[in-house]
PDB file of C-alpha atoms in Angstrom:
ATOM      1  CA  UNK A   1       0.239 -12.213  28.721  1.00  0.00           C
ATOM      2  CA  UNK A   2      -2.498  -9.627  28.289  1.00  0.00           C
ATOM      3  CA  UNK A   3      -6.295 -10.127  28.381  1.00  0.00           C
ATOM      4  CA  UNK A   4      -7.588 -11.979  25.473  1.00  0.00           C
ATOM      5  CA  UNK A   5      -9.567 -10.003  22.954  1.00  0.00           C
ATOM      6  CA  UNK A   6     -13.263  -9.969  22.947  1.00  0.00           C
ATOM      7  CA  UNK A   7     -15.111 -11.795  19.866  1.00  0.00           C
ATOM      8  CA  UNK A   8     -18.798 -11.423  19.754  1.00  0.00           C
ATOM      9  CA  UNK A   9     -21.507 -12.718  17.432  1.00  0.00           C
ATOM     10  CA  UNK A  10     -24.835 -10.711  16.805  1.00  0.00           C
ATOM     11  CA  UNK A  11     -27.284 -13.241  15.486  1.00  0.00           C
ATOM     12  CA  UNK A  12     -29.694 -12.563  12.576  1.00  0.00           C
ATOM     13  CA  UNK A  13     -32.399 -13.150  15.160  1.00  0.00           C
ATOM     14  CA  UNK A  14     -31.068 -10.263  17.411  1.00  0.00           C
ATOM     15  CA  UNK A  15     -29.342 -12.476  19.865  1.00  0.00           C
ATOM     16  CA  UNK A  16     -26.005 -11.665  21.170  1.00  0.00           C
ATOM     17  CA  UNK A  17     -23.109 -14.133  22.086  1.00  0.00           C
ATOM     18  CA  UNK A  18     -19.702 -13.531  23.656  1.00  0.00           C
ATOM     19  CA  UNK A  19     -17.536 -16.428  22.259  1.00  0.00           C
ATOM     20  CA  UNK A  20     -14.022 -15.316  23.230  1.00  0.00           C
ATOM     21  CA  UNK A  21     -12.401 -13.105  25.873  1.00  0.00           C
ATOM     22  CA  UNK A  22     -13.467 -12.179  29.268  1.00  0.00           C
ATOM     23  CA  UNK A  23     -16.706 -13.603  30.091  1.00  0.00           C
ATOM     24  CA  UNK A  24     -16.760 -15.925  27.285  1.00  0.00           C
ATOM     25  CA  UNK A  25     -19.269 -18.867  27.418  1.00  0.00           C
ATOM     26  CA  UNK A  26     -21.714 -17.092  29.335  1.00  0.00           C
ATOM     27  CA  UNK A  27     -24.321 -18.215  26.904  1.00  0.00           C
ATOM     28  CA  UNK A  28     -22.912 -21.648  26.463  1.00  0.00           C
ATOM     29  CA  UNK A  29     -20.703 -21.325  23.365  1.00  0.00           C
ATOM     30  CA  UNK A  30     -16.914 -20.734  23.285  1.00  0.00           C
ATOM     31  CA  UNK A  31     -14.665 -20.107  20.193  1.00  0.00           C
ATOM     32  CA  UNK A  32     -11.973 -22.817  20.017  1.00  0.00           C
ATOM     33  CA  UNK A  33     -10.333 -21.719  16.761  1.00  0.00           C
ATOM     34  CA  UNK A  34     -10.816 -19.792  13.541  1.00  0.00           C
ATOM     35  CA  UNK A  35      -9.375 -19.601  10.058  1.00  0.00           C
ATOM     36  CA  UNK A  36      -9.767 -16.963   7.309  1.00  0.00           C
ATOM     37  CA  UNK A  37     -10.581 -14.282   9.786  1.00  0.00           C
ATOM     38  CA  UNK A  38      -7.605 -11.982   9.392  1.00  0.00           C
ATOM     39  CA  UNK A  39      -6.511 -11.433   5.708  1.00  0.00           C
ATOM     40  CA  UNK A  40      -8.834 -10.438   2.806  1.00  0.00           C
ATOM     41  CA  UNK A  41      -9.246 -12.939  -0.014  1.00  0.00           C
ATOM     42  CA  UNK A  42      -7.497 -10.902  -2.681  1.00  0.00           C
ATOM     43  CA  UNK A  43      -7.163 -12.500  -6.035  1.00  0.00           C
ATOM     44  CA  UNK A  44      -4.442 -11.116  -8.513  1.00  0.00           C
ATOM     45  CA  UNK A  45      -5.312 -10.319 -11.938  1.00  0.00           C
ATOM     46  CA  UNK A  46      -2.997 -10.060 -14.896  1.00  0.00           C
ATOM     47  CA  UNK A  47      -2.529  -9.981 -18.744  1.00  0.00           C
ATOM     48  CA  UNK A  48      -0.070 -12.233 -20.334  1.00  0.00           C
ATOM     49  CA  UNK A  49       0.517 -11.063 -23.971  1.00  0.00           C
ATOM     50  CA  UNK A  50       1.661 -14.095 -26.094  1.00  0.00           C
ATOM     51  CA  UNK A  51       5.355 -13.015 -26.702  1.00  0.00           C
ATOM     52  CA  UNK A  52       5.936 -11.074 -23.646  1.00  0.00           C
ATOM     53  CA  UNK A  53       8.037 -12.468 -20.866  1.00  0.00           C
ATOM     54  CA  UNK A  54       6.074 -12.469 -17.738  1.00  0.00           C
ATOM     55  CA  UNK A  55       2.849 -10.596 -17.374  1.00  0.00           C
ATOM     56  CA  UNK A  56       1.311  -7.217 -16.914  1.00  0.00           C
ATOM     57  CA  UNK A  57      -0.198  -6.876 -13.472  1.00  0.00           C
ATOM     58  CA  UNK A  58      -3.748  -5.489 -12.888  1.00  0.00           C
ATOM     59  CA  UNK A  59      -5.673  -4.383  -9.823  1.00  0.00           C
ATOM     60  CA  UNK A  60      -6.358  -7.410  -7.517  1.00  0.00           C
ATOM     61  CA  UNK A  61      -9.957  -8.337  -7.015  1.00  0.00           C
ATOM     62  CA  UNK A  62     -11.479  -8.797  -3.558  1.00  0.00           C
ATOM     63  CA  UNK A  63     -13.489 -12.062  -3.295  1.00  0.00           C
ATOM     64  CA  UNK A  64     -15.962 -13.054  -0.778  1.00  0.00           C
ATOM     65  CA  UNK A  65     -14.309 -13.982   2.480  1.00  0.00           C
ATOM     66  CA  UNK A  66     -14.529 -17.451   3.776  1.00  0.00           C
ATOM     67  CA  UNK A  67     -14.248 -17.909   7.654  1.00  0.00           C
ATOM     68  CA  UNK A  68     -14.025 -21.245   9.329  1.00  0.00           C
ATOM     69  CA  UNK A  69     -15.304 -20.840  12.849  1.00  0.00           C
ATOM     70  CA  UNK A  70     -14.674 -23.638  15.251  1.00  0.00           C
ATOM     71  CA  UNK A  71     -16.813 -23.527  18.519  1.00  0.00           C
ATOM     72  CA  UNK A  72     -18.069 -25.867  21.191  1.00  0.00           C
ATOM     73  CA  UNK A  73     -21.484 -25.695  22.987  1.00  0.00           C
ATOM     74  CA  UNK A  74     -21.966 -26.768  26.496  1.00  0.00           C
ATOM     75  CA  UNK A  75     -24.278 -26.667  29.486  1.00  0.00           C
ATOM     76  CA  UNK A  76     -24.460 -28.396  32.780  1.00  0.00           C
ATOM     77  CA  UNK A  77     -27.194 -30.795  31.670  1.00  0.00           C
ATOM     78  CA  UNK A  78     -28.112 -32.442  28.520  1.00  0.00           C
ATOM     79  CA  UNK A  79     -31.520 -30.640  28.602  1.00  0.00           C
ATOM     80  CA  UNK A  80     -29.895 -27.199  29.008  1.00  0.00           C
ATOM     81  CA  UNK A  81     -27.514 -28.214  26.257  1.00  0.00           C
ATOM     82  CA  UNK A  82     -30.310 -28.718  23.816  1.00  0.00           C
ATOM     83  CA  UNK A  83     -31.702 -25.192  24.633  1.00  0.00           C
ATOM     84  CA  UNK A  84     -28.043 -23.747  23.970  1.00  0.00           C
ATOM     85  CA  UNK A  85     -27.951 -25.441  20.665  1.00  0.00           C
ATOM     86  CA  UNK A  86     -31.451 -24.251  19.650  1.00  0.00           C
ATOM     87  CA  UNK A  87     -30.765 -20.661  20.542  1.00  0.00           C
ATOM     88  CA  UNK A  88     -27.133 -20.738  18.746  1.00  0.00           C
ATOM     89  CA  UNK A  89     -28.576 -22.108  15.472  1.00  0.00           C
ATOM     90  CA  UNK A  90     -31.428 -19.675  15.504  1.00  0.00           C
ATOM     91  CA  UNK A  91     -28.605 -16.963  15.417  1.00  0.00           C
ATOM     92  CA  UNK A  92     -27.537 -18.221  11.886  1.00  0.00           C
ATOM     93  CA  UNK A  93     -28.859 -18.274   8.522  1.00  0.00           C
ATOM     94  CA  UNK A  94     -27.698 -19.057   4.953  1.00  0.00           C
ATOM     95  CA  UNK A  95     -30.012 -16.472   3.565  1.00  0.00           C
ATOM     96  CA  UNK A  96     -29.296 -13.396   5.802  1.00  0.00           C
ATOM     97  CA  UNK A  97     -26.358 -11.995   7.584  1.00  0.00           C
ATOM     98  CA  UNK A  98     -25.132 -12.225  11.296  1.00  0.00           C
ATOM     99  CA  UNK A  99     -22.430 -10.049  12.450  1.00  0.00           C
ATOM    100  CA  UNK A 100     -18.904 -11.053  13.892  1.00  0.00           C
ATOM    101  CA  UNK A 101     -17.378  -8.401  15.968  1.00  0.00           C
ATOM    102  CA  UNK A 102     -13.658  -8.319  17.082  1.00  0.00           C
ATOM    103  CA  UNK A 103     -12.303  -5.970  19.556  1.00  0.00           C
ATOM    104  CA  UNK A 104      -8.795  -4.658  20.022  1.00  0.00           C
ATOM    105  CA  UNK A 105      -6.726  -6.116  23.034  1.00  0.00           C
ATOM    106  CA  UNK A 106      -7.379  -2.917  25.165  1.00  0.00           C
ATOM    107  CA  UNK A 107     -11.072  -3.318  24.691  1.00  0.00           C
ATOM    108  CA  UNK A 108     -11.585   0.195  23.418  1.00  0.00           C
ATOM    109  CA  UNK A 109     -12.226  -0.230  19.720  1.00  0.00           C
ATOM    110  CA  UNK A 110     -13.846  -2.872  17.449  1.00  0.00           C
ATOM    111  CA  UNK A 111     -14.305  -3.871  13.881  1.00  0.00           C
ATOM    112  CA  UNK A 112     -17.201  -5.984  12.675  1.00  0.00           C
ATOM    113  CA  UNK A 113     -18.062  -7.938   9.485  1.00  0.00           C
ATOM    114  CA  UNK A 114     -21.425  -9.464   8.145  1.00  0.00           C
ATOM    115  CA  UNK A 115     -21.183 -13.258   7.775  1.00  0.00           C
ATOM    116  CA  UNK A 116     -23.674 -16.021   6.992  1.00  0.00           C
ATOM    117  CA  UNK A 117     -23.805 -19.692   6.846  1.00  0.00           C
ATOM    118  CA  UNK A 118     -21.868 -20.868   3.606  1.00  0.00           C
ATOM    119  CA  UNK A 119     -22.787 -24.514   4.121  1.00  0.00           C
ATOM    120  CA  UNK A 120     -24.286 -26.006   7.254  1.00  0.00           C
ATOM    121  CA  UNK A 121     -21.641 -27.812   9.250  1.00  0.00           C
ATOM    122  CA  UNK A 122     -20.788 -31.607   9.038  1.00  0.00           C
ATOM    123  CA  UNK A 123     -22.983 -33.331  11.845  1.00  0.00           C
ATOM    124  CA  UNK A 124     -21.507 -36.798  11.813  1.00  0.00           C
ATOM    125  CA  UNK A 125     -22.101 -38.139  15.460  1.00  0.00           C
ATOM    126  CA  UNK A 126     -20.486 -41.385  16.488  1.00  0.00           C
ATOM    127  CA  UNK A 127     -22.223 -41.050  19.843  1.00  0.00           C
ATOM    128  CA  UNK A 128     -25.185 -39.015  21.151  1.00  0.00           C
ATOM    129  CA  UNK A 129     -24.192 -35.547  22.524  1.00  0.00           C
ATOM    130  CA  UNK A 130     -24.850 -35.030  26.151  1.00  0.00           C
ATOM    131  CA  UNK A 131     -23.730 -31.918  27.654  1.00  0.00           C
ATOM    132  CA  UNK A 132     -21.330 -30.521  24.950  1.00  0.00           C
ATOM    133  CA  UNK A 133     -20.452 -30.692  21.334  1.00  0.00           C
ATOM    134  CA  UNK A 134     -17.853 -29.213  18.950  1.00  0.00           C
ATOM    135  CA  UNK A 135     -18.740 -27.606  15.603  1.00  0.00           C
ATOM    136  CA  UNK A 136     -16.680 -26.439  12.688  1.00  0.00           C
ATOM    137  CA  UNK A 137     -18.805 -23.882  10.993  1.00  0.00           C
ATOM    138  CA  UNK A 138     -18.179 -22.655   7.314  1.00  0.00           C
ATOM    139  CA  UNK A 139     -19.120 -18.817   7.238  1.00  0.00           C
ATOM    140  CA  UNK A 140     -18.808 -16.546   4.161  1.00  0.00           C
ATOM    141  CA  UNK A 141     -19.032 -12.739   3.944  1.00  0.00           C
ATOM    142  CA  UNK A 142     -20.447 -11.553   0.590  1.00  0.00           C
ATOM    143  CA  UNK A 143     -19.681  -7.869   1.752  1.00  0.00           C
ATOM    144  CA  UNK A 144     -16.039  -8.532   2.803  1.00  0.00           C
ATOM    145  CA  UNK A 145     -14.170  -5.847   4.892  1.00  0.00           C
ATOM    146  CA  UNK A 146     -14.112  -4.825   8.588  1.00  0.00           C
ATOM    147  CA  UNK A 147     -16.202  -1.903   9.429  1.00  0.00           C
ATOM    148  CA  UNK A 148     -15.780   0.281  12.515  1.00  0.00           C
ATOM    149  CA  UNK A 149     -18.309   2.716  13.903  1.00  0.00           C
ATOM    150  CA  UNK A 150     -19.596   5.282  11.441  1.00  0.00           C
ATOM    151  CA  UNK A 151     -18.242   8.921  11.340  1.00  0.00           C
ATOM    152  CA  UNK A 152     -20.906  11.653  10.809  1.00  0.00           C
ATOM    153  CA  UNK A 153     -21.152  15.145   9.706  1.00  0.00           C
ATOM    154  CA  UNK A 154     -24.333  17.374   9.623  1.00  0.00           C
ATOM    155  CA  UNK A 155     -25.459  20.611   8.038  1.00  0.00           C
ATOM    156  CA  UNK A 156     -28.568  22.522   8.480  1.00  0.00           C
ATOM    157  CA  UNK A 157     -29.438  25.729   6.621  1.00  0.00           C
ATOM    158  CA  UNK A 158     -30.350  27.183   3.294  1.00  0.00           C
ATOM    159  CA  UNK A 159     -28.056  28.286   0.353  1.00  0.00           C
ATOM    160  CA  UNK A 160     -24.531  26.719   0.321  1.00  0.00           C
ATOM    161  CA  UNK A 161     -23.048  24.983   3.358  1.00  0.00           C
ATOM    162  CA  UNK A 162     -20.518  22.251   3.832  1.00  0.00           C
ATOM    163  CA  UNK A 163     -20.071  18.634   5.118  1.00  0.00           C
ATOM    164  CA  UNK A 164     -16.786  17.292   6.453  1.00  0.00           C
ATOM    165  CA  UNK A 165     -15.651  13.980   4.749  1.00  0.00           C
ATOM    166  CA  UNK A 166     -12.978  11.895   6.296  1.00  0.00           C
ATOM    167  CA  UNK A 167     -11.822   8.285   6.012  1.00  0.00           C
ATOM    168  CA  UNK A 168      -9.157   7.033   8.361  1.00  0.00           C
ATOM    169  CA  UNK A 169      -9.325   3.314   7.085  1.00  0.00           C
ATOM    170  CA  UNK A 170      -7.091   1.400   4.700  1.00  0.00           C
ATOM    171  CA  UNK A 171      -9.745   1.039   1.988  1.00  0.00           C
ATOM    172  CA  UNK A 172     -11.840   3.608  -0.121  1.00  0.00           C
ATOM    173  CA  UNK A 173     -15.260   4.086   1.147  1.00  0.00           C
ATOM    174  CA  UNK A 174     -18.573   5.560  -0.230  1.00  0.00           C
ATOM    175  CA  UNK A 175     -20.593   8.024   1.812  1.00  0.00           C
ATOM    176  CA  UNK A 176     -24.278   7.853   2.531  1.00  0.00           C
ATOM    177  CA  UNK A 177     -26.339  11.153   3.051  1.00  0.00           C
ATOM    178  CA  UNK A 178     -29.776  11.614   4.447  1.00  0.00           C
ATOM    179  CA  UNK A 179     -31.606  14.666   3.171  1.00  0.00           C
ATOM    180  CA  UNK A 180     -34.858  16.332   4.419  1.00  0.00           C
ATOM    181  CA  UNK A 181     -37.630  16.837   1.915  1.00  0.00           C
ATOM    182  CA  UNK A 182     -40.700  18.945   2.671  1.00  0.00           C
ATOM    183  CA  UNK A 183     -41.519  19.430  -0.896  1.00  0.00           C
ATOM    184  CA  UNK A 184     -39.608  22.850  -1.525  1.00  0.00           C
ATOM    185  CA  UNK A 185     -35.906  21.811  -1.131  1.00  0.00           C
ATOM    186  CA  UNK A 186     -33.628  21.527  -4.182  1.00  0.00           C
ATOM    187  CA  UNK A 187     -30.408  19.676  -3.042  1.00  0.00           C
ATOM    188  CA  UNK A 188     -27.008  19.630  -4.704  1.00  0.00           C
ATOM    189  CA  UNK A 189     -24.993  16.872  -3.299  1.00  0.00           C
ATOM    190  CA  UNK A 190     -21.289  16.287  -3.332  1.00  0.00           C
ATOM    191  CA  UNK A 191     -19.854  13.168  -5.012  1.00  0.00           C
ATOM    192  CA  UNK A 192     -17.182  12.068  -2.537  1.00  0.00           C
ATOM    193  CA  UNK A 193     -14.088  14.638  -2.335  1.00  0.00           C
ATOM    194  CA  UNK A 194     -13.726  14.864  -6.051  1.00  0.00           C
ATOM    195  CA  UNK A 195     -15.270  18.317  -6.503  1.00  0.00           C
ATOM    196  CA  UNK A 196     -17.968  16.985  -8.596  1.00  0.00           C
ATOM    197  CA  UNK A 197     -21.692  17.695  -7.353  1.00  0.00           C
ATOM    198  CA  UNK A 198     -24.961  15.968  -8.457  1.00  0.00           C
ATOM    199  CA  UNK A 199     -28.013  18.193  -8.523  1.00  0.00           C
ATOM    200  CA  UNK A 200     -31.251  16.438  -7.526  1.00  0.00           C
ATOM    201  CA  UNK A 201     -34.682  17.738  -8.583  1.00  0.00           C
ATOM    202  CA  UNK A 202     -37.497  19.096  -6.169  1.00  0.00           C
ATOM    203  CA  UNK A 203     -39.664  16.144  -4.946  1.00  0.00           C
ATOM    204  CA  UNK A 204     -43.195  16.335  -3.668  1.00  0.00           C
ATOM    205  CA  UNK A 205     -43.462  16.199   0.093  1.00  0.00           C
ATOM    206  CA  UNK A 206     -45.459  12.915  -0.312  1.00  0.00           C
ATOM    207  CA  UNK A 207     -42.008  11.360  -1.369  1.00  0.00           C
ATOM    208  CA  UNK A 208     -40.728  11.702   2.182  1.00  0.00           C
ATOM    209  CA  UNK A 209     -37.104  12.390   3.167  1.00  0.00           C
ATOM    210  CA  UNK A 210     -34.338  11.197   0.864  1.00  0.00           C
ATOM    211  CA  UNK A 211     -31.470   8.959   1.227  1.00  0.00           C
ATOM    212  CA  UNK A 212     -28.399   8.930  -1.076  1.00  0.00           C
ATOM    213  CA  UNK A 213     -25.812   6.121  -1.307  1.00  0.00           C
ATOM    214  CA  UNK A 214     -22.798   7.156  -3.393  1.00  0.00           C
ATOM    215  CA  UNK A 215     -21.656   3.525  -3.829  1.00  0.00           C
ATOM    216  CA  UNK A 216     -21.941   2.629  -7.617  1.00  0.00           C
ATOM    217  CA  UNK A 217     -23.318  -0.840  -6.829  1.00  0.00           C
ATOM    218  CA  UNK A 218     -26.026   0.475  -4.643  1.00  0.00           C
ATOM    219  CA  UNK A 219     -29.437   1.973  -5.208  1.00  0.00           C
ATOM    220  CA  UNK A 220     -28.153   5.498  -5.133  1.00  0.00           C
ATOM    221  CA  UNK A 221     -31.277   7.527  -4.426  1.00  0.00           C
ATOM    222  CA  UNK A 222     -34.260   6.440  -2.320  1.00  0.00           C
ATOM    223  CA  UNK A 223     -36.811   7.885  -0.207  1.00  0.00           C
ATOM    224  CA  UNK A 224     -38.803   6.931   2.806  1.00  0.00           C
ATOM    225  CA  UNK A 225     -41.814   6.275   0.623  1.00  0.00           C
ATOM    226  CA  UNK A 226     -40.757   5.698  -3.001  1.00  0.00           C
ATOM    227  CA  UNK A 227     -37.623   3.826  -4.087  1.00  0.00           C
ATOM    228  CA  UNK A 228     -38.507   4.668  -7.767  1.00  0.00           C
ATOM    229  CA  UNK A 229     -37.060   8.002  -7.511  1.00  0.00           C
ATOM    230  CA  UNK A 230     -33.596   6.890  -8.565  1.00  0.00           C
ATOM    231  CA  UNK A 231     -34.989   7.222 -11.973  1.00  0.00           C
ATOM    232  CA  UNK A 232     -35.053  11.085 -11.611  1.00  0.00           C
ATOM    233  CA  UNK A 233     -30.972  10.946 -11.819  1.00  0.00           C
ATOM    234  CA  UNK A 234     -31.421  10.734 -15.574  1.00  0.00           C
ATOM    235  CA  UNK A 235     -28.386   8.594 -15.937  1.00  0.00           C
ATOM    236  CA  UNK A 236     -26.234  10.659 -13.469  1.00  0.00           C
ATOM    237  CA  UNK A 237     -24.277   8.470 -11.295  1.00  0.00           C
ATOM    238  CA  UNK A 238     -22.293   9.278  -7.984  1.00  0.00           C
ATOM    239  CA  UNK A 239     -18.997   7.488  -8.748  1.00  0.00           C
ATOM    240  CA  UNK A 240     -16.299   8.837  -6.523  1.00  0.00           C
ATOM    241  CA  UNK A 241     -15.311   7.389  -3.007  1.00  0.00           C
ATOM    242  CA  UNK A 242     -13.437   8.902  -0.239  1.00  0.00           C
ATOM    243  CA  UNK A 243      -9.856   7.734  -0.681  1.00  0.00           C
ATOM    244  CA  UNK A 244      -8.245   5.473   1.992  1.00  0.00           C
ATOM    245  CA  UNK A 245      -6.225   7.251   4.620  1.00  0.00           C
ATOM    246  CA  UNK A 246      -7.945  10.636   4.290  1.00  0.00           C
ATOM    247  CA  UNK A 247      -7.133  11.516   7.856  1.00  0.00           C
ATOM    248  CA  UNK A 248      -7.707  15.259   7.595  1.00  0.00           C
ATOM    249  CA  UNK A 249     -11.369  16.115   7.278  1.00  0.00           C
ATOM    250  CA  UNK A 250     -12.049  17.658   3.831  1.00  0.00           C
ATOM    251  CA  UNK A 251     -14.847  20.338   3.593  1.00  0.00           C
ATOM    252  CA  UNK A 252     -17.043  19.604   0.657  1.00  0.00           C
ATOM    253  CA  UNK A 253     -19.893  21.947  -0.399  1.00  0.00           C
ATOM    254  CA  UNK A 254     -23.693  20.976  -0.198  1.00  0.00           C
ATOM    255  CA  UNK A 255     -26.439  23.448  -1.114  1.00  0.00           C
ATOM    256  CA  UNK A 256     -30.182  23.505  -0.440  1.00  0.00           C
ATOM    257  CA  UNK A 257     -32.337  26.044  -2.413  1.00  0.00           C
ATOM    258  CA  UNK A 258     -36.177  26.959  -1.808  1.00  0.00           C
ATOM    259  CA  UNK A 259     -36.258  26.200   1.925  1.00  0.00           C
ATOM    260  CA  UNK A 260     -34.134  25.208   4.898  1.00  0.00           C
ATOM    261  CA  UNK A 261     -32.939  21.693   4.992  1.00  0.00           C
ATOM    262  CA  UNK A 262     -30.762  19.198   6.953  1.00  0.00           C
ATOM    263  CA  UNK A 263     -28.053  16.911   5.537  1.00  0.00           C
ATOM    264  CA  UNK A 264     -26.505  14.127   7.510  1.00  0.00           C
ATOM    265  CA  UNK A 265     -23.601  12.215   6.096  1.00  0.00           C
ATOM    266  CA  UNK A 266     -22.368   8.747   7.396  1.00  0.00           C
ATOM    267  CA  UNK A 267     -18.817   7.499   6.519  1.00  0.00           C
ATOM    268  CA  UNK A 268     -18.167   3.912   7.653  1.00  0.00           C
ATOM    269  CA  UNK A 269     -14.531   3.156   7.748  1.00  0.00           C
ATOM    270  CA  UNK A 270     -13.706  -0.178   6.081  1.00  0.00           C
ATOM    271  CA  UNK A 271     -10.587  -2.098   7.032  1.00  0.00           C
ATOM    272  CA  UNK A 272      -8.952  -5.106   5.387  1.00  0.00           C
ATOM    273  CA  UNK A 273      -8.168  -6.733   8.717  1.00  0.00           C
ATOM    274  CA  UNK A 274     -10.047  -6.835  12.142  1.00  0.00           C
ATOM    275  CA  UNK A 275      -7.288  -5.147  13.989  1.00  0.00           C
TER     276      UNK A 275
END
């Protein structure tokens, strides 16, 4: 039997917990079981005309992922156990995300998913806890999917250049692009690998550097200083993802007119499963 895979929790308070794998329990918490960690929660959709046998299948919808995490907390003494408990629950919230990170068995790659408390766990106690206690914690991810480290591509220059877009994962992803702005640059930005480009206006230097998120459900244009600049798109929208399994980098054009600028793109692979 090989070495157990590492599972880590990065708390919303900045704390780090190794709950499974070599070194687990160093901070007093060990994972004893889990449910809902592996497969996405995909809901089939279909149309069923009144007189048609069967139904017409539609594209499945991905619902939030519910994860039941079982752990036990322990310490050499009751006083130390109370400190472990306090630190552990400070790592969680039902209003902001923590991160659960799962490594491959070789310990060379990881994927992670944002999760938060769905409902606080049942705390029925038939006796007073002393040096250890088991918990079953209902977690939920409102942004389901397992993310591996971002891939970046950078271009600096004036005129027309290119960025390299790639997506090795098994789900479509949307690219994020940071753009310098000194008050003279006019940027034309690629919309995925579709061949469509979106032209931005020239912004005053007071606006600061720009940030483009091509996800249709995100604020698609922001700046360091002013988030209202999205209105300058005048109804234009970024719409196109980088398709899944785009294994060979695709060169896409980007242009900066009026001055020398730098564009940096982030592509965060998004997977259905943690390994």
